[in-house]
Amino acid sequence: MAGKPKLHYYDGRGRMDSILWLLAAAGVEFEEKFMETSKDLEKLRNDGSLMFQQVPMVEIDGMKLVQCRAILNYIAAKHNLYGRDTKERALIDRYIEGMADLNEMFIFLPITPPDEKGAKITQIKESTTNRYFPAFEKVLKSHGQDYLVGNRLSRADIHLVELIYYVEEIDPSLLANFPLLKALKARISNLPNVKKFLQPGSPRKPPMDEKCLAKVKEIFQLK
Amino acid sequence: MAAKPKLCYFRGRGRMESIRWLLAAAGVEFEEEFIETREQYEKLQKDGRLLFGQVPLVEMDGMVLTQTKAILSYLAAKYDLYGKDLKERVRVDMYADGTLDLMMMIALAAFKTPGEKEENLALVVKKAKTCYFPAFEKILKDHGEDFLVGNKFSWADVQLLEAILMVEELDASVLSDFPLLKAFKTRISSIPTIKKFLQPGSQRKLPPDSHYVKTVRKVLQL
């Protein structure tokens, strides 16, 4: 019998958060192995566990998977969250790649130098309100269904709601002009697995604080 | 009868080149519309065909596709270049994603200042030699097969060849410590569709030059 997936990363959001959300939404229990120091990362590298010397790495179904996109694709397909056919999948991919672009901005925000942070936050706000949120609001409006693709829950809904939570942490008012996105957020948040994940005590990670930032800089030897 | 796929992008590699490679490898003829002016770009945006206001754009099978990785995944699945099951597929994804990361570094370096550009490109060669190429050499060594995944030609093989050639443009000796990758390069290059794409006069694009960078900056208002 297969063991639980094992997630290798540091105790924070970064590039692992989308994977956490997807596993949680799919109702998959998992274990987490946190790197605390650069030595832990070195050990993983020396073990040959990291194909391109990078984390995240997820041990699942006898494999050691790296590259977020590959990991997310695998989990989504395995748990039926990737559309019913090639065309639905292509649609989902289009949406989630856009979301990944926005997500990149959030991932790098905590390690942005203080004097550049203001500009970065402005960029996030502008991209959100002028590019991404309007696109997804339009999709929901165009078919009037409860989910982005194929009238059924897919990874696209999970990733988008995750992003909406991040955006609201920066500025809750940004969601104001997007009623359908607000409704999607409420609907997805009420799904039993997601509701459980949103509760305190779940593996969900808080925004990065100074302590975590110092740890990340040490682990990845960032300046 | 299906129309040829139509690609819309700048006249250069950028984010469209991997798509051109994959179509070519699959033996699919395609047409290209090149963006040369800001007006063209604004028209595309107004037309509503760019989901997030960005290119690449590929029109095929009655769909308007954007987002590079979404397009590549679609093509890989359609032309049976994505492994035979989920476990093979995730390996193709891992390898393709890794090589795409490397190639993106090269593509983005073109837009940096001369000093930064040199630094970034040197870093790319270093990463290729110490991180990516050793990983792929090991994969080929461990299974001893001709292709990266499932003993069958896949998207991962196309991308790796593309990446090898791109890095060789920066440092011709980069494969000197990787005998299996050298053999891989020769083998994949001789596949008829790929051989054809590697010939002069094909739709393969040249490395970014100052004219390309200027055009992109002007159109995207960077």
Short mmCIF file of C-alpha atoms in Angstrom, two decimals:
data_model
loop_
_atom_site.label_atom_id
_atom_site.label_comp_id
_atom_site.label_asym_id
_atom_site.label_seq_id
_atom_site.Cartn_x
_atom_site.Cartn_y
_atom_site.Cartn_z
CA MET A 1 0.00 0.00 0.00
CA ALA A 2 1.39 3.35 -0.98
CA GLY A 3 2.52 5.61 1.85
CA LYS A 4 1.42 9.21 2.16
CA PRO A 5 3.10 11.69 -0.17
CA LYS A 6 6.09 13.35 1.50
CA LEU A 7 6.74 17.01 0.78
CA HIS A 8 10.29 18.36 1.04
CA TYR A 9 10.56 22.13 1.50
CA TYR A 10 10.98 24.75 4.18
CA ASP A 11 8.18 25.61 6.62
CA GLY A 12 6.66 28.36 4.51
CA ARG A 13 4.68 29.09 1.37
CA GLY A 14 7.07 29.66 -1.50
CA ARG A 15 6.68 27.27 -4.41
CA MET A 16 5.19 24.48 -2.33
CA ASP A 17 1.98 26.27 -1.38
CA SER A 18 0.05 25.50 -4.58
CA ILE A 19 0.92 21.83 -4.13
CA LEU A 20 -0.32 21.95 -0.52
CA TRP A 21 -3.62 23.53 -1.58
CA LEU A 22 -4.18 21.00 -4.36
CA LEU A 23 -3.43 17.98 -2.18
CA ALA A 24 -5.66 19.36 0.56
CA ALA A 25 -8.50 20.09 -1.85
CA ALA A 26 -8.19 16.56 -3.25
CA GLY A 27 -8.48 15.22 0.31
CA VAL A 28 -5.02 13.65 0.23
CA GLU A 29 -3.19 13.30 3.54
CA PHE A 30 0.51 14.05 3.33
CA GLU A 31 3.64 14.40 5.43
CA GLU A 32 6.00 17.36 5.42
CA LYS A 33 9.76 17.25 5.92
CA PHE A 34 11.03 20.76 6.57
CA MET A 35 14.53 21.98 5.76
CA GLU A 36 15.82 24.08 8.61
CA THR A 37 19.32 24.94 7.38
CA SER A 38 21.42 24.97 4.22
CA LYS A 39 22.89 21.70 5.41
CA ASP A 40 19.50 20.04 5.01
CA LEU A 41 19.31 21.25 1.41
CA GLU A 42 22.86 20.06 0.82
CA LYS A 43 21.98 16.64 2.15
CA LEU A 44 19.04 16.32 -0.22
CA ARG A 45 21.28 17.36 -3.10
CA ASN A 46 24.04 14.92 -2.14
CA ASP A 47 21.51 12.12 -1.72
CA GLY A 48 20.67 12.55 -5.40
CA SER A 49 17.07 13.21 -4.42
CA LEU A 50 16.75 16.46 -6.34
CA MET A 51 16.94 16.01 -10.08
CA PHE A 52 17.89 19.62 -10.83
CA GLN A 53 19.26 20.34 -7.35
CA GLN A 54 16.12 22.28 -6.46
CA VAL A 55 13.11 22.03 -4.19
CA PRO A 56 10.14 21.52 -4.00
CA MET A 57 10.46 17.76 -4.13
CA VAL A 58 7.55 15.43 -3.52
CA GLU A 59 7.94 11.72 -2.84
CA ILE A 60 4.81 10.09 -4.20
CA ASP A 61 3.90 6.70 -5.68
CA GLY A 62 7.50 5.50 -5.58
CA MET A 63 8.83 8.57 -7.40
CA LYS A 64 10.79 11.64 -6.33
CA LEU A 65 9.13 14.43 -8.29
CA VAL A 66 10.57 17.89 -8.84
CA GLN A 67 9.41 20.93 -10.85
CA CYS A 68 6.19 22.40 -9.45
CA ARG A 69 4.29 22.24 -12.68
CA ALA A 70 5.08 18.57 -13.21
CA ILE A 71 4.08 17.78 -9.62
CA LEU A 72 0.82 19.73 -9.85
CA ASN A 73 -0.03 18.15 -13.23
CA TYR A 74 0.48 14.68 -11.77
CA ILE A 75 -1.63 15.30 -8.66
CA ALA A 76 -4.41 16.96 -10.64
CA ALA A 77 -4.60 14.16 -13.22
CA LYS A 78 -4.42 11.46 -10.56
CA HIS A 79 -7.28 12.99 -8.58
CA ASN A 80 -9.51 13.85 -11.48
CA LEU A 81 -9.08 17.59 -11.23
CA TYR A 82 -7.75 18.14 -14.74
CA GLY A 83 -10.81 18.16 -16.97
CA ARG A 84 -12.49 15.33 -18.83
CA ASP A 85 -10.74 15.56 -22.21
CA THR A 86 -7.91 17.25 -24.10
CA LYS A 87 -9.91 20.38 -24.86
CA GLU A 88 -10.96 20.90 -21.23
CA ARG A 89 -7.41 20.26 -20.20
CA ALA A 90 -6.13 22.84 -22.71
CA LEU A 91 -8.57 25.36 -21.27
CA ILE A 92 -7.53 24.58 -17.71
CA ASP A 93 -3.86 24.85 -18.70
CA ARG A 94 -4.40 28.27 -20.24
CA TYR A 95 -6.03 29.55 -17.08
CA ILE A 96 -3.56 28.04 -14.63
CA GLU A 97 -0.49 29.18 -16.53
CA GLY A 98 -1.80 32.74 -16.22
CA MET A 99 -2.39 32.13 -12.52
CA ALA A 100 1.15 30.77 -12.22
CA ASP A 101 2.48 34.04 -13.65
CA LEU A 102 0.60 36.02 -11.00
CA ASN A 103 1.63 33.54 -8.32
CA GLU A 104 5.30 34.10 -9.24
CA MET A 105 4.93 37.72 -8.18
CA PHE A 106 3.65 36.62 -4.76
CA ILE A 107 6.39 34.03 -4.37
CA PHE A 108 9.12 36.61 -4.88
CA LEU A 109 7.52 39.40 -2.88
CA PRO A 110 8.87 38.40 0.56
CA ILE A 111 12.46 38.32 -0.70
CA THR A 112 12.19 41.61 -2.61
CA PRO A 113 14.50 44.28 -1.15
CA PRO A 114 12.56 46.77 1.02
CA ASP A 115 13.17 49.71 -1.36
CA GLU A 116 11.68 47.77 -4.28
CA LYS A 117 8.75 46.27 -2.40
CA GLY A 118 6.38 49.17 -2.94
CA ALA A 119 6.80 48.98 -6.71
CA LYS A 120 6.34 45.21 -6.67
CA ILE A 121 3.11 45.48 -4.69
CA THR A 122 1.83 48.08 -7.13
CA GLN A 123 2.67 45.74 -9.99
CA ILE A 124 0.77 42.91 -8.32
CA LYS A 125 -2.26 45.12 -7.71
CA GLU A 126 -2.25 46.35 -11.31
CA SER A 127 -1.83 42.90 -12.83
CA THR A 128 -4.58 41.58 -10.63
CA THR A 129 -7.15 44.27 -11.35
CA ASN A 130 -6.29 44.95 -15.00
CA ARG A 131 -5.30 41.59 -16.35
CA TYR A 132 -6.05 38.49 -14.33
CA PHE A 133 -9.21 39.13 -12.31
CA PRO A 134 -11.07 40.64 -15.29
CA ALA A 135 -10.13 37.63 -17.44
CA PHE A 136 -11.47 35.12 -14.93
CA GLU A 137 -14.56 37.16 -14.07
CA LYS A 138 -15.30 37.17 -17.80
CA VAL A 139 -14.92 33.39 -18.03
CA LEU A 140 -17.38 32.85 -15.21
CA LYS A 141 -19.78 35.37 -16.68
CA SER A 142 -19.59 33.82 -20.16
CA HIS A 143 -20.97 30.44 -19.09
CA GLY A 144 -22.67 31.32 -15.80
CA GLN A 145 -21.53 28.04 -14.24
CA ASP A 146 -20.23 27.38 -10.74
CA TYR A 147 -16.75 26.36 -11.86
CA LEU A 148 -14.27 27.72 -14.37
CA VAL A 149 -14.19 24.70 -16.69
CA GLY A 150 -16.64 21.99 -17.68
CA ASN A 151 -19.20 22.75 -14.99
CA ARG A 152 -17.23 20.76 -12.46
CA LEU A 153 -14.48 21.33 -9.90
CA SER A 154 -10.98 21.37 -11.33
CA ARG A 155 -7.56 22.52 -10.27
CA ALA A 156 -8.25 25.83 -12.00
CA ASP A 157 -10.82 26.69 -9.31
CA ILE A 158 -8.48 25.68 -6.48
CA HIS A 159 -5.49 27.65 -7.80
CA LEU A 160 -7.62 30.72 -8.44
CA VAL A 161 -9.17 30.74 -4.97
CA GLU A 162 -5.71 30.30 -3.46
CA LEU A 163 -4.60 33.40 -5.40
CA ILE A 164 -7.68 35.33 -4.32
CA TYR A 165 -6.71 34.71 -0.69
CA TYR A 166 -3.19 36.03 -1.36
CA VAL A 167 -4.52 39.10 -3.13
CA GLU A 168 -6.88 39.84 -0.27
CA GLU A 169 -3.99 39.68 2.17
CA ILE A 170 -2.40 42.56 0.25
CA ASP A 171 -5.59 44.52 -0.29
CA PRO A 172 -9.08 43.14 0.40
CA SER A 173 -10.71 45.86 -1.68
CA LEU A 174 -9.23 44.45 -4.90
CA LEU A 175 -11.97 41.85 -5.08
CA ALA A 176 -14.70 44.47 -4.82
CA ASN A 177 -15.48 44.77 -8.53
CA PHE A 178 -15.51 41.04 -9.21
CA PRO A 179 -18.74 39.59 -7.81
CA LEU A 180 -18.45 36.25 -9.62
CA LEU A 181 -14.93 35.72 -8.27
CA LYS A 182 -16.22 36.55 -4.79
CA ALA A 183 -18.94 33.95 -5.21
CA LEU A 184 -16.42 31.36 -6.50
CA LYS A 185 -14.21 32.02 -3.50
CA ALA A 186 -17.14 31.45 -1.11
CA ARG A 187 -18.27 28.33 -2.95
CA ILE A 188 -14.83 26.70 -3.08
CA SER A 189 -14.04 27.68 0.52
CA ASN A 190 -17.14 25.78 1.60
CA LEU A 191 -16.13 22.50 0.02
CA PRO A 192 -15.43 20.14 2.95
CA ASN A 193 -11.75 19.51 2.14
CA VAL A 194 -11.01 23.19 1.50
CA LYS A 195 -12.99 24.27 4.57
CA LYS A 196 -10.88 21.93 6.68
CA PHE A 197 -7.68 23.31 5.12
CA LEU A 198 -8.75 26.87 5.90
CA GLN A 199 -9.11 26.10 9.59
CA PRO A 200 -6.36 26.86 12.13
CA GLY A 201 -4.13 23.90 12.80
CA SER A 202 -4.14 22.73 9.18
CA PRO A 203 -0.86 22.48 7.19
CA ARG A 204 -1.74 25.84 5.58
CA LYS A 205 1.16 28.30 5.87
CA PRO A 206 0.99 31.91 7.10
CA PRO A 207 2.61 34.82 5.24
CA MET A 208 6.40 34.91 5.61
CA ASP A 209 7.70 36.68 8.72
CA GLU A 210 11.20 37.97 9.47
CA LYS A 211 12.28 34.75 11.15
CA CYS A 212 11.20 32.61 8.20
CA LEU A 213 12.79 35.04 5.75
CA ALA A 214 16.14 34.78 7.56
CA LYS A 215 15.87 30.99 7.45
CA VAL A 216 15.07 30.98 3.71
CA LYS A 217 18.01 33.27 2.97
CA GLU A 218 20.33 30.95 4.85
CA ILE A 219 18.99 27.75 3.31
CA PHE A 220 19.25 29.03 -0.27
CA GLN A 221 22.31 31.20 0.43
CA LEU A 222 20.57 34.32 -0.82
CA LYS A 223 22.04 37.76 -0.24
CA MET B 1 -9.72 19.22 -43.65
CA ALA B 2 -8.03 20.99 -40.77
CA ALA B 3 -6.28 24.26 -41.47
CA LYS B 4 -2.62 24.62 -40.57
CA PRO B 5 -1.90 25.95 -37.08
CA LYS B 6 -1.24 29.67 -37.13
CA LEU B 7 1.42 31.09 -34.83
CA CYS B 8 1.43 34.74 -33.83
CA TYR B 9 4.60 36.16 -32.31
CA PHE B 10 7.66 38.28 -32.94
CA ARG B 11 10.08 37.23 -35.66
CA GLY B 12 12.45 35.56 -33.24
CA ARG B 13 12.76 32.77 -30.68
CA GLY B 14 11.49 34.05 -27.34
CA ARG B 15 8.68 32.00 -25.89
CA MET B 16 7.48 30.67 -29.24
CA GLU B 17 10.58 28.74 -30.29
CA SER B 18 9.83 25.60 -28.26
CA ILE B 19 6.39 25.53 -29.85
CA ARG B 20 7.94 25.74 -33.35
CA TRP B 21 10.30 22.88 -32.46
CA LEU B 22 7.49 20.67 -31.19
CA LEU B 23 5.29 21.25 -34.23
CA ALA B 24 8.24 20.64 -36.52
CA ALA B 25 9.22 17.46 -34.66
CA ALA B 26 5.66 16.20 -35.02
CA GLY B 27 5.85 16.90 -38.76
CA VAL B 28 3.12 19.53 -38.59
CA GLU B 29 3.22 22.37 -41.11
CA PHE B 30 2.35 25.77 -39.65
CA GLU B 31 1.93 29.38 -40.68
CA GLU B 32 3.32 32.38 -38.90
CA GLU B 33 2.12 35.93 -38.42
CA PHE B 34 4.88 38.19 -37.17
CA ILE B 35 4.23 41.10 -34.85
CA GLU B 36 6.24 44.08 -35.95
CA THR B 37 4.36 47.12 -34.66
CA ARG B 38 2.63 48.31 -31.53
CA GLU B 39 -0.55 48.82 -33.57
CA GLN B 40 -0.65 45.14 -34.54
CA TYR B 41 -0.29 44.17 -30.90
CA GLU B 42 -2.99 46.54 -29.73
CA LYS B 43 -5.32 45.17 -32.36
CA LEU B 44 -4.73 41.64 -31.08
CA GLN B 45 -5.54 42.78 -27.58
CA LYS B 46 -8.69 44.59 -28.67
CA ASP B 47 -9.80 41.55 -30.65
CA GLY B 48 -9.98 39.75 -27.31
CA ARG B 49 -7.98 36.77 -28.52
CA LEU B 50 -5.21 37.18 -25.97
CA LEU B 51 -6.60 35.82 -22.71
CA PHE B 52 -4.15 37.73 -20.56
CA GLY B 53 -3.13 40.24 -23.20
CA GLN B 54 0.02 38.29 -24.07
CA VAL B 55 1.63 36.32 -26.88
CA PRO B 56 2.53 33.56 -27.89
CA LEU B 57 -0.75 32.89 -29.60
CA VAL B 58 -1.52 29.72 -31.54
CA GLU B 59 -4.74 29.20 -33.46
CA MET B 60 -5.48 25.57 -34.13
CA ASP B 61 -8.29 23.01 -34.01
CA GLY B 62 -10.84 25.79 -33.74
CA MET B 63 -9.22 27.11 -30.57
CA VAL B 64 -7.27 30.23 -29.71
CA LEU B 65 -4.48 29.09 -27.41
CA THR B 66 -2.22 31.26 -25.31
CA GLN B 67 0.25 30.53 -22.48
CA THR B 68 3.36 28.75 -23.72
CA LYS B 69 3.21 25.73 -21.45
CA ALA B 70 -0.48 25.19 -22.10
CA ILE B 71 0.19 25.18 -25.85
CA LEU B 72 3.16 22.82 -25.52
CA SER B 73 1.16 20.39 -23.33
CA TYR B 74 -1.68 20.39 -25.82
CA LEU B 75 0.63 19.68 -28.75
CA ALA B 76 2.51 16.97 -26.86
CA ALA B 77 -0.75 15.19 -26.03
CA LYS B 78 -2.21 15.60 -29.50
CA TYR B 79 0.84 14.21 -31.31
CA ASP B 80 1.46 11.38 -28.88
CA LEU B 81 4.68 12.85 -27.52
CA TYR B 82 3.63 12.84 -23.87
CA GLY B 83 4.39 9.32 -22.62
CA LYS B 84 1.95 6.43 -22.50
CA ASP B 85 0.55 6.88 -18.97
CA LEU B 86 0.52 9.25 -16.03
CA LYS B 87 3.87 8.07 -14.64
CA GLU B 88 5.61 8.59 -17.98
CA ARG B 89 3.81 11.87 -18.44
CA VAL B 90 5.11 13.30 -15.15
CA ARG B 91 8.64 12.42 -16.21
CA VAL B 92 8.17 14.15 -19.56
CA ASP B 93 6.80 17.16 -17.65
CA MET B 94 9.75 17.22 -15.22
CA TYR B 95 12.35 17.05 -17.96
CA ALA B 96 10.57 19.49 -20.28
CA ASP B 97 10.04 21.96 -17.46
CA GLY B 98 13.69 21.81 -16.43
CA THR B 99 14.92 22.50 -19.96
CA LEU B 100 12.35 25.26 -20.43
CA ASP B 101 13.69 26.98 -17.29
CA LEU B 102 17.19 26.88 -18.75
CA MET B 103 16.08 28.20 -22.14
CA MET B 104 14.03 30.98 -20.57
CA MET B 105 17.15 32.24 -18.80
CA ILE B 106 18.81 32.57 -22.21
CA ALA B 107 15.77 34.26 -23.75
CA LEU B 108 15.50 36.80 -20.93
CA ALA B 109 19.25 37.56 -20.90
CA ALA B 110 18.87 39.25 -24.29
CA PHE B 111 16.96 42.07 -22.61
CA LYS B 112 19.53 42.88 -19.95
CA THR B 113 22.28 45.47 -20.06
CA PRO B 114 25.48 44.20 -21.75
CA GLY B 115 27.31 43.51 -18.48
CA GLU B 116 24.32 41.75 -16.88
CA LYS B 117 23.68 39.81 -20.07
CA GLU B 118 27.20 38.38 -20.12
CA GLU B 119 26.91 37.47 -16.44
CA ASN B 120 23.53 35.79 -16.92
CA LEU B 121 24.68 33.81 -19.96
CA ALA B 122 27.79 32.65 -18.11
CA LEU B 123 25.50 31.48 -15.32
CA VAL B 124 23.36 29.59 -17.82
CA VAL B 125 26.39 27.70 -19.14
CA LYS B 126 27.45 26.94 -15.56
CA LYS B 127 23.99 25.65 -14.63
CA ALA B 128 23.85 23.56 -17.78
CA LYS B 129 27.23 21.98 -17.04
CA THR B 130 26.77 21.43 -13.31
CA CYS B 131 23.06 20.85 -12.88
CA TYR B 132 20.96 20.15 -15.95
CA PHE B 133 23.24 18.21 -18.29
CA PRO B 134 24.56 15.90 -15.55
CA ALA B 135 20.93 15.11 -14.64
CA PHE B 136 20.07 14.13 -18.20
CA GLU B 137 23.33 12.25 -18.74
CA LYS B 138 22.44 10.21 -15.64
CA ILE B 139 18.92 9.51 -16.89
CA LEU B 140 20.27 8.19 -20.17
CA LYS B 141 22.96 6.19 -18.39
CA ASP B 142 20.55 4.62 -15.88
CA HIS B 143 18.18 3.16 -18.46
CA GLY B 144 20.53 2.91 -21.43
CA GLU B 145 17.71 3.69 -23.85
CA ASP B 146 17.71 5.95 -26.90
CA PHE B 147 15.07 8.37 -25.60
CA LEU B 148 14.54 10.05 -22.25
CA VAL B 149 11.19 8.47 -21.36
CA GLY B 150 9.61 5.10 -22.05
CA ASN B 151 11.98 4.11 -24.83
CA LYS B 152 9.97 6.28 -27.21
CA PHE B 153 10.44 9.71 -28.76
CA SER B 154 8.68 12.39 -26.70
CA TRP B 155 8.40 16.13 -26.11
CA ALA B 156 11.19 15.80 -23.52
CA ASP B 157 13.65 14.69 -26.22
CA VAL B 158 12.73 17.60 -28.49
CA GLN B 159 13.19 20.14 -25.70
CA LEU B 160 16.49 18.67 -24.57
CA LEU B 161 17.92 18.84 -28.08
CA GLU B 162 16.70 22.42 -28.42
CA ALA B 163 18.35 23.31 -25.09
CA ILE B 164 21.61 21.58 -25.98
CA LEU B 165 21.88 23.50 -29.27
CA MET B 166 21.06 26.78 -27.54
CA VAL B 167 23.71 26.31 -24.87
CA GLU B 168 26.24 25.17 -27.50
CA GLU B 169 25.72 28.54 -29.19
CA LEU B 170 27.06 30.08 -25.96
CA ASP B 171 29.82 27.51 -25.41
CA ALA B 172 30.60 25.01 -28.14
CA SER B 173 32.44 22.68 -25.74
CA VAL B 174 29.59 22.32 -23.27
CA LEU B 175 28.95 18.64 -24.05
CA SER B 176 32.58 17.59 -23.74
CA ASP B 177 31.98 15.72 -20.47
CA PHE B 178 28.68 14.18 -21.52
CA PRO B 179 29.20 11.35 -24.03
CA LEU B 180 25.64 10.06 -23.82
CA LEU B 181 24.22 13.52 -24.46
CA LYS B 182 26.54 13.84 -27.45
CA ALA B 183 25.17 10.61 -28.86
CA PHE B 184 21.64 11.72 -27.99
CA LYS B 185 22.17 14.97 -29.86
CA THR B 186 23.33 13.15 -32.99
CA ARG B 187 20.52 10.62 -32.78
CA ILE B 188 17.67 13.10 -32.28
CA SER B 189 19.08 15.48 -34.89
CA SER B 190 18.86 12.72 -37.48
CA ILE B 191 15.16 12.06 -36.99
CA PRO B 192 13.77 13.12 -40.41
CA THR B 193 11.39 15.84 -39.15
CA ILE B 194 14.06 17.30 -36.88
CA LYS B 195 16.74 17.04 -39.57
CA LYS B 196 14.48 19.04 -41.87
CA PHE B 197 13.91 21.69 -39.18
CA LEU B 198 17.66 22.03 -38.64
CA GLN B 199 18.28 22.87 -42.27
CA PRO B 200 18.67 26.47 -43.41
CA GLY B 201 15.42 27.92 -44.75
CA SER B 202 13.28 26.23 -42.11
CA GLN B 203 11.07 28.18 -39.71
CA ARG B 204 13.65 27.87 -36.95
CA LYS B 205 14.61 31.30 -35.70
CA LEU B 206 18.01 32.85 -35.04
CA PRO B 207 19.35 33.87 -31.61
CA PRO B 208 18.02 37.25 -30.45
CA ASP B 209 19.88 40.20 -31.98
CA SER B 210 19.58 43.91 -31.25
CA HIS B 211 16.86 44.38 -33.89
CA TYR B 212 14.71 41.69 -32.26
CA VAL B 213 15.20 43.16 -28.79
CA LYS B 214 14.36 46.64 -30.09
CA THR B 215 11.17 45.40 -31.77
CA VAL B 216 9.97 43.54 -28.70
CA ARG B 217 10.68 46.50 -26.44
CA LYS B 218 8.82 48.81 -28.78
CA VAL B 219 5.79 46.56 -29.17
CA LEU B 220 5.48 45.60 -25.50
CA GLN B 221 6.52 49.07 -24.33
CA LEU B 222 9.15 47.66 -21.99
#
